[in-house]
Amino acid sequence: MSKAKILVCLDTDPQPSVFDGVVAVDAGVDQLFRHGGVTPEVVRNLVYGAIFTRGIEDLQSTAVFVGGSNVTAGEAVMAEVQDAFFGPMRTSVMLDSNGANTTAAATVLAARRHVSLRGLQATVLAATGSVGKRVVRLLAEEGASVRVCSRKLEAAEQTCKEVKAVVADAHLQPLETSNPQAMPAALEGTQVLVASGPPAVELASAELRAECSSLEVALDLNAVPPLGLGGVEVQDHAVQRDGHLCYGALGVGGTKMKIHKAAVARLFDGNDQVLDALEIYALGKELEG
Amino acid sequence: MSKAKILVCLDTDPQPSVFDGVVAVDAGVDQLFRHGGVTPEVVRNLVYGAIFTRGIEDLQSTAVFVGGSNVTAGEAVMAEVQDAFFGPMRTSVMLDSNGANTTAAATVLAARRHVSLRGLQATVLAATGSVGKRVVRLLAEEGASVRVCSRKLEAAEQTCKEVKAVVADAHLQPLETSNPQAMPAALEGTQVLVASGPPAVELASAELRAECSSLEVALDLNAVPPLGLGGVEVQDHAVQRDGHLCYGALGVGGTKMKIHKAAVARLFDGNDQVLDALEIYALGKELEG
Amino acid sequence: MSKAKILVCLDTDPQPSVFDGVVAVDAGVDQLFRHGGVTPEVVRNLVYGAIFTRGIEDLQSTAVFVGGSNVTAGEAVMAEVQDAFFGPMRTSVMLDSNGANTTAAATVLAARRHVSLRGLQATVLAATGSVGKRVVRLLAEEGASVRVCSRKLEAAEQTCKEVKAVVADAHLQPLETSNPQAMPAALEGTQVLVASGPPAVELASAELRAECSSLEVALDLNAVPPLGLGGVEVQDHAVQRDGHLCYGALGVGGTKMKIHKAAVARLFDGNDQVLDALEIYALGKELEG
């Protein structure tokens, strides 16, 4: 008989995420070990508890999930988790701090339903946040040319550098878009536009978006009005507006949830899964069929 | 297939209540998300995790329970929980900090088994605490006239004011009972006497109680000797003493537990239950048949 | 129908042990209430939650486990847990902070498979730690003469005093073994050698061990190289080396895990089990058949 599925949730926020917990339960996890306020220092001992308690053949029934609102903190915890593994003494592990990996995957997958990403021109606004960086990376992996936009050129350049470090042949262009005058150049000829900005900040007006005749898909990940792309509605799911298809945050969210749930379930298929940006995107592709 | 029942326990104490946890398990909850040290500031994000993870048709399988030893702190958390809901995006929620709602309900229901509360004279000693206030309110809702007793007249007056704000036609009389000389007036002609004082403090002597010829039911909610009402035993359950029926804290406790368990179960009958003082009392009435 | 098995885990570390949690799940516990940062002050209220929620006939389905890396802190919590019980209002409880009780039991049981402990000469290196003390105690209970070795004579004497307080007829000899010159006397004529030192500290060289012709079983509880006994391998399980049988930390660990799991399961056989050093050792003996 197979062992109960245990998910060790290492959350960097003081209160562990209810969101991640509910998704885990709905993904079939039997027992959640929810830890809040996790720092890299405490990780090793917790991971040892996960890998030294069951026989190697049963380690696939234990897994680790790294979450919390701070993606950088999550990445540090994720690194420690993997560092504690050795040889076959390991469990599967997934990182989805701030929902960044599942959201980025759902965003790029939504675009991919309508256009071929290879060689296409994409623009990512507010591209230097945790979700934006991952969207840039996944678009680059798919062969798109990406304009990496930020209020600060240095931040945009830094994101380009980070993505090129992992996607050698990425076609990236850093752009400062701190004032509206810069927007036409950012949007000119672009086919996919992603706004991954903070809540309640409009990054591109409805007029700018409507005037961009090359645009085929516009995706906005901000769920709190005013939204990031003027004229897009939060629940838009491939809604035709001004000659292109629009997605709002909730429109992308359904796919995100499916990917999140499938990724947690996938953890228990073996004890060697490492689900980070690329793996979660790949899994999302499988789900799209 | 229905989803696993998840109860998100928001406890204002540093260590979440084991008591509330065991009752929830025995009420049929599948997964407990137990949070300690909860303050109003962290509530919104936790509630969003509860309402944004399952489809609306499945939201009745997620619920929120607010607990902890400090009722005022619990009320602040409860207010934040409800403020985070919007439209159909909500779950059922129950407040039972310090067991105040279930204890008050069980107390008034015990009295109600033996006397008709409408028009009756009741006296609540130590009426200004979290349980006492609720007992006063429930008695007032049932149409009893209530003497609201406290060591401090201002506190008694404040409680009367609070209860009148929610029970417009309440018949309440604030009384200072800081010294034994004040007790005869507090007890004169009363039919139901409730002592909801702190542990190990006698509020009325056995003599005073015995001499109150009008008394029909005496209920004491203090389980730590000396009890609040002299001569009453902690396990008394409708025990005849001095011409009236007596209930001790454990005698009321059995009903309290049944109400608590039934209330948690009720949370999962829909996603719109708000179980606070009145609703929990109404549920207790149903259980009495 | 029997109630869900609830284990209240009181852990003195800030993050509750994943190790203890996984073992509990595999021992058949249905619901884990995992508490971190537990101090004696908060214990009573948590224990009251465990004993006041279910009828006496159902109290065997609730149990308490005390864990954490600090055994002294765990013992203080264990004492508070037992102090909160009264009469039949109690649950079963187990102490295994730092795995000390289960590790000590597994160690002595491993030796006992090969030699008769009564009257035998044993040597425990680093005997003054939480595991070492318990190994000394169990060996003394079985009638072995034990050399209690430490870098500091005072610490060794203190351990002897503590063990004699609970095993009146114990044959113990405190020894300072802070330099290699002291080792031959510590090992002379010994039949069972236990090294319960800290990670990555060699306590006896391979030469010393090999030259000890009286030795029948050598057990090393340090899993991090360099191991405590030179030439012993961490996974050794009754491996013949230099004329005696060797056990490494992982070789002892399998038995430890079995004892730990069986002890947690045993908690639910009644509501009156108190599983500390001796009881856990006795349970280990049962498992050996």
Short mmCIF file of C-alpha atoms in Angstrom, two decimals, chain C:
data_model
loop_
_atom_site.label_atom_id
_atom_site.label_comp_id
_atom_site.label_asym_id
_atom_site.label_seq_id
_atom_site.Cartn_x
_atom_site.Cartn_y
_atom_site.Cartn_z
CA MET C 1 -17.08 4.24 15.27
CA SER C 2 -13.75 5.19 16.76
CA LYS C 3 -12.64 8.80 16.63
CA ALA C 4 -9.93 10.13 14.34
CA LYS C 5 -6.50 9.71 15.90
CA ILE C 6 -5.13 13.12 16.79
CA LEU C 7 -1.52 13.61 17.83
CA VAL C 8 -0.71 16.93 19.48
CA CYS C 9 2.99 17.52 18.74
CA LEU C 10 4.58 19.89 21.23
CA ASP C 11 7.96 20.82 19.79
CA THR C 12 10.36 23.06 21.65
CA ASP C 13 12.06 24.20 18.42
CA PRO C 14 10.59 27.17 16.51
CA GLN C 15 9.76 24.94 13.54
CA PRO C 16 8.10 21.67 14.54
CA SER C 17 9.96 18.56 13.45
CA VAL C 18 9.17 17.19 10.00
CA PHE C 19 10.85 13.95 11.03
CA ASP C 20 8.47 13.34 13.93
CA GLY C 21 5.56 14.38 11.74
CA VAL C 22 6.28 11.88 8.98
CA VAL C 23 6.79 9.05 11.46
CA ALA C 24 3.48 9.92 13.12
CA VAL C 25 1.65 9.84 9.79
CA ASP C 26 3.21 6.49 8.97
CA ALA C 27 2.21 5.23 12.42
CA GLY C 28 -1.42 5.80 11.49
CA VAL C 29 -2.15 9.18 13.01
CA ASP C 30 -5.05 10.85 11.19
CA GLN C 31 -4.59 14.45 12.29
CA LEU C 32 -1.39 16.11 13.44
CA PHE C 33 -1.58 19.29 15.51
CA ARG C 34 1.99 20.52 15.13
CA HIS C 35 3.10 23.23 17.57
CA GLY C 36 6.51 24.88 17.42
CA GLY C 37 8.25 27.06 19.98
CA VAL C 38 6.46 25.35 22.85
CA THR C 39 7.47 26.43 26.35
CA PRO C 40 6.20 24.98 29.64
CA GLU C 41 3.99 28.06 30.17
CA VAL C 42 1.73 27.32 27.21
CA VAL C 43 1.45 23.59 27.80
CA ARG C 44 -1.43 23.49 30.26
CA ASN C 45 -3.92 25.21 28.01
CA LEU C 46 -2.98 23.01 25.05
CA VAL C 47 -3.30 19.85 27.15
CA TYR C 48 -6.67 21.00 28.50
CA GLY C 49 -7.77 21.25 24.88
CA ALA C 50 -6.75 17.63 24.44
CA ILE C 51 -8.46 16.24 27.55
CA PHE C 52 -11.66 18.33 27.73
CA THR C 53 -12.91 17.77 24.19
CA ARG C 54 -13.69 14.09 23.96
CA GLY C 55 -15.50 11.77 26.32
CA ILE C 56 -13.28 9.69 28.59
CA GLU C 57 -13.97 6.62 26.47
CA ASP C 58 -12.57 8.46 23.44
CA LEU C 59 -9.50 10.01 25.08
CA GLN C 60 -7.39 7.14 23.75
CA SER C 61 -7.80 8.62 20.28
CA THR C 62 -5.97 11.78 21.31
CA ALA C 63 -2.30 11.74 22.35
CA VAL C 64 0.59 14.09 22.99
CA PHE C 65 4.12 13.86 21.58
CA VAL C 66 6.93 16.00 22.97
CA GLY C 67 9.84 16.67 20.63
CA GLY C 68 12.48 19.16 19.56
CA SER C 69 16.24 19.23 19.47
CA ASN C 70 16.72 20.20 23.13
CA VAL C 71 16.08 17.25 25.43
CA THR C 72 16.16 19.32 28.62
CA ALA C 73 13.53 21.66 27.20
CA GLY C 74 11.50 18.63 26.14
CA GLU C 75 11.68 17.14 29.62
CA ALA C 76 10.33 20.38 31.10
CA VAL C 77 7.41 20.32 28.64
CA MET C 78 6.82 16.61 29.36
CA ALA C 79 6.62 17.37 33.08
CA GLU C 80 4.05 20.10 32.46
CA VAL C 81 1.98 17.82 30.24
CA GLN C 82 1.75 15.21 32.97
CA ASP C 83 1.06 17.85 35.60
CA ALA C 84 -1.98 19.02 33.63
CA PHE C 85 -3.55 15.56 33.70
CA PHE C 86 -5.80 14.60 36.59
CA GLY C 87 -7.53 11.32 37.32
CA PRO C 88 -8.97 9.78 34.15
CA MET C 89 -8.69 13.16 32.38
CA ARG C 90 -5.48 12.37 30.57
CA THR C 91 -4.11 11.19 27.28
CA SER C 92 -1.13 9.05 26.45
CA VAL C 93 2.12 10.96 26.02
CA MET C 94 5.56 10.24 24.57
CA LEU C 95 8.86 12.07 24.88
CA ASP C 96 11.43 11.73 22.12
CA SER C 97 13.25 15.04 21.95
CA ASN C 98 16.30 14.73 19.71
CA GLY C 99 15.27 11.12 19.13
CA ALA C 100 17.08 10.41 22.39
CA ASN C 101 14.77 7.75 23.77
CA THR C 102 14.32 5.82 20.56
CA THR C 103 18.01 6.04 19.63
CA ALA C 104 19.18 4.88 23.05
CA ALA C 105 16.69 2.02 22.96
CA ALA C 106 17.77 0.94 19.48
CA THR C 107 21.43 1.08 20.50
CA VAL C 108 21.12 -1.11 23.55
CA LEU C 109 18.79 -3.48 21.72
CA ALA C 110 21.34 -3.88 18.94
CA ALA C 111 24.01 -4.88 21.48
CA ARG C 112 21.56 -7.19 23.23
CA ARG C 113 21.07 -9.23 20.06
CA HIS C 114 24.66 -10.47 20.30
CA VAL C 115 25.63 -10.56 23.96
CA SER C 116 23.99 -11.04 27.34
CA LEU C 117 24.09 -7.63 28.98
CA ARG C 118 23.84 -8.82 32.58
CA GLY C 119 27.25 -8.57 34.24
CA LEU C 120 28.93 -7.50 31.02
CA GLN C 121 31.45 -4.64 30.81
CA ALA C 122 30.35 -1.74 28.62
CA THR C 123 31.95 1.57 27.73
CA VAL C 124 29.99 4.60 26.60
CA LEU C 125 32.00 7.42 25.02
CA ALA C 126 30.51 10.94 25.15
CA ALA C 127 28.13 9.49 27.69
CA THR C 128 26.93 12.79 29.12
CA GLY C 129 24.75 13.93 26.22
CA SER C 130 21.03 13.23 26.02
CA VAL C 131 21.45 9.97 24.09
CA GLY C 132 24.56 8.85 26.00
CA LYS C 133 22.88 9.25 29.39
CA ARG C 134 19.97 7.13 28.27
CA VAL C 135 22.29 4.44 26.85
CA VAL C 136 24.08 4.33 30.20
CA ARG C 137 20.77 4.06 32.03
CA LEU C 138 19.41 1.27 29.86
CA LEU C 139 22.67 -0.69 30.06
CA ALA C 140 22.61 -0.27 33.85
CA GLU C 141 18.99 -1.40 33.98
CA GLU C 142 20.05 -4.55 32.13
CA GLY C 143 22.75 -5.21 34.71
CA ALA C 144 25.84 -4.24 32.73
CA SER C 145 28.79 -2.47 34.36
CA VAL C 146 29.28 0.77 32.50
CA ARG C 147 32.28 3.03 32.09
CA VAL C 148 30.82 6.51 31.69
CA CYS C 149 33.29 8.50 29.63
CA SER C 150 33.45 12.22 28.97
CA ARG C 151 35.98 14.88 28.16
CA LYS C 152 35.23 16.27 31.60
CA LEU C 153 35.33 14.11 34.71
CA GLU C 154 32.74 16.29 36.46
CA ALA C 155 30.24 15.73 33.65
CA ALA C 156 30.86 11.97 33.80
CA GLU C 157 30.38 11.98 37.56
CA GLN C 158 27.19 13.98 37.22
CA THR C 159 25.79 11.49 34.72
CA CYS C 160 26.67 8.61 37.05
CA LYS C 161 24.86 10.39 39.86
CA GLU C 162 21.76 10.99 37.75
CA VAL C 163 21.59 7.40 36.55
CA LYS C 164 22.15 5.99 40.05
CA ALA C 165 19.25 8.12 41.24
CA VAL C 166 16.94 6.07 39.01
CA VAL C 167 18.82 2.74 38.87
CA ALA C 168 19.79 2.10 42.48
CA ASP C 169 22.04 -0.92 41.84
CA ALA C 170 23.84 0.53 38.81
CA HIS C 171 27.52 -0.33 38.41
CA LEU C 172 28.99 2.83 36.92
CA GLN C 173 32.52 4.17 36.66
CA PRO C 174 33.08 7.79 35.61
CA LEU C 175 36.14 8.32 33.40
CA GLU C 176 37.77 11.32 31.81
CA THR C 177 38.75 10.56 28.22
CA SER C 178 39.80 13.99 27.03
CA ASN C 179 43.11 12.68 25.59
CA PRO C 180 43.95 9.53 23.64
CA GLN C 181 46.18 8.26 26.47
CA ALA C 182 43.09 7.68 28.58
CA MET C 183 41.44 5.49 25.98
CA PRO C 184 43.19 2.14 26.59
CA ALA C 185 41.95 2.09 30.18
CA ALA C 186 38.46 3.01 29.03
CA LEU C 187 38.42 0.15 26.53
CA GLU C 188 40.30 -2.52 28.48
CA GLY C 189 38.23 -5.64 28.79
CA THR C 190 35.08 -3.98 27.52
CA GLN C 191 32.67 -6.07 25.50
CA VAL C 192 30.27 -3.39 24.29
CA LEU C 193 31.51 0.00 23.11
CA VAL C 194 29.06 2.81 22.32
CA ALA C 195 30.13 6.14 20.83
CA SER C 196 27.34 8.70 21.22
CA GLY C 197 29.38 11.77 20.41
CA PRO C 198 28.62 14.84 18.31
CA PRO C 199 28.75 14.83 14.50
CA ALA C 200 32.16 14.70 12.85
CA VAL C 201 34.24 13.92 15.94
CA GLU C 202 36.28 10.72 16.13
CA LEU C 203 36.24 9.44 19.71
CA ALA C 204 38.27 6.25 19.26
CA SER C 205 40.65 5.44 16.42
CA ALA C 206 40.38 2.35 14.26
CA GLU C 207 43.60 1.06 15.90
CA LEU C 208 42.29 1.39 19.44
CA ARG C 209 39.10 -0.39 18.48
CA ALA C 210 40.90 -3.16 16.60
CA GLU C 211 43.30 -3.75 19.48
CA CYS C 212 40.48 -4.21 21.99
CA SER C 213 40.40 -8.02 21.91
CA SER C 214 37.55 -8.30 24.42
CA LEU C 215 35.22 -6.27 22.25
CA GLU C 216 32.14 -8.04 20.92
CA VAL C 217 29.93 -5.18 19.71
CA ALA C 218 30.91 -1.62 18.72
CA LEU C 219 28.13 0.89 18.04
CA ASP C 220 28.64 4.37 16.65
CA LEU C 221 25.76 6.88 16.69
CA ASN C 222 27.46 9.69 14.76
CA ALA C 223 26.35 9.79 11.12
CA VAL C 224 28.58 12.62 9.92
CA PRO C 225 32.20 11.80 8.97
CA PRO C 226 34.60 11.50 10.54
CA LEU C 227 32.55 8.98 12.50
CA GLY C 228 32.97 8.41 16.21
CA LEU C 229 34.65 5.00 15.89
CA GLY C 230 37.42 4.77 13.32
CA GLY C 231 36.89 2.11 10.66
CA VAL C 232 33.18 1.70 11.32
CA GLU C 233 30.93 2.58 8.37
CA VAL C 234 27.76 4.59 8.84
CA GLN C 235 25.56 1.85 7.35
CA ASP C 236 27.23 -1.02 9.24
CA HIS C 237 24.64 -3.39 10.64
CA ALA C 238 26.32 -6.21 12.56
CA VAL C 239 29.27 -6.09 10.19
CA GLN C 240 32.24 -8.19 11.32
CA ARG C 241 35.35 -5.99 11.64
CA ASP C 242 38.56 -6.77 13.51
CA GLY C 243 36.95 -9.64 15.38
CA HIS C 244 33.80 -7.88 16.60
CA LEU C 245 30.46 -6.74 15.23
CA CYS C 246 30.06 -3.14 14.17
CA TYR C 247 26.99 -0.90 13.90
CA GLY C 248 27.00 2.55 12.31
CA ALA C 249 24.42 5.26 12.89
CA LEU C 250 22.27 4.16 9.95
CA GLY C 251 22.62 0.54 11.03
CA VAL C 252 21.08 1.47 14.36
CA GLY C 253 18.70 3.89 12.67
CA GLY C 254 16.48 1.24 11.11
CA THR C 255 15.62 -0.19 14.53
CA LYS C 256 15.19 3.32 15.93
CA MET C 257 12.63 4.12 13.26
CA LYS C 258 10.68 0.93 13.95
CA ILE C 259 10.61 1.69 17.67
CA HIS C 260 9.59 5.31 17.08
CA LYS C 261 6.72 4.30 14.81
CA ALA C 262 5.54 1.51 17.11
CA ALA C 263 5.68 3.85 20.10
CA VAL C 264 3.47 6.43 18.40
CA ALA C 265 1.01 3.70 17.46
CA ARG C 266 1.08 2.41 21.04
CA LEU C 267 -0.05 5.81 22.32
CA PHE C 268 -3.50 5.09 20.93
CA ASP C 269 -3.93 1.74 22.70
CA GLY C 270 -5.15 3.57 25.79
CA ASN C 271 -5.19 7.02 27.34
CA ASP C 272 -2.68 6.25 30.08
CA GLN C 273 0.60 5.44 28.33
CA VAL C 274 3.63 7.47 29.41
CA LEU C 275 6.41 6.61 26.98
CA ASP C 276 9.80 7.77 28.18
CA ALA C 277 13.22 6.04 28.20
CA LEU C 278 12.30 2.78 29.93
CA GLU C 279 8.90 2.30 28.36
CA ILE C 280 10.26 2.91 24.88
CA TYR C 281 13.08 0.44 25.51
CA ALA C 282 10.58 -2.14 26.78
CA LEU C 283 8.52 -1.62 23.65
CA GLY C 284 11.66 -2.11 21.55
CA LYS C 285 12.27 -5.43 23.30
CA GLU C 286 8.76 -6.56 22.37
CA LEU C 287 9.49 -5.70 18.76
CA GLU C 288 12.69 -7.78 18.83
CA GLY C 289 10.44 -10.70 19.78
#
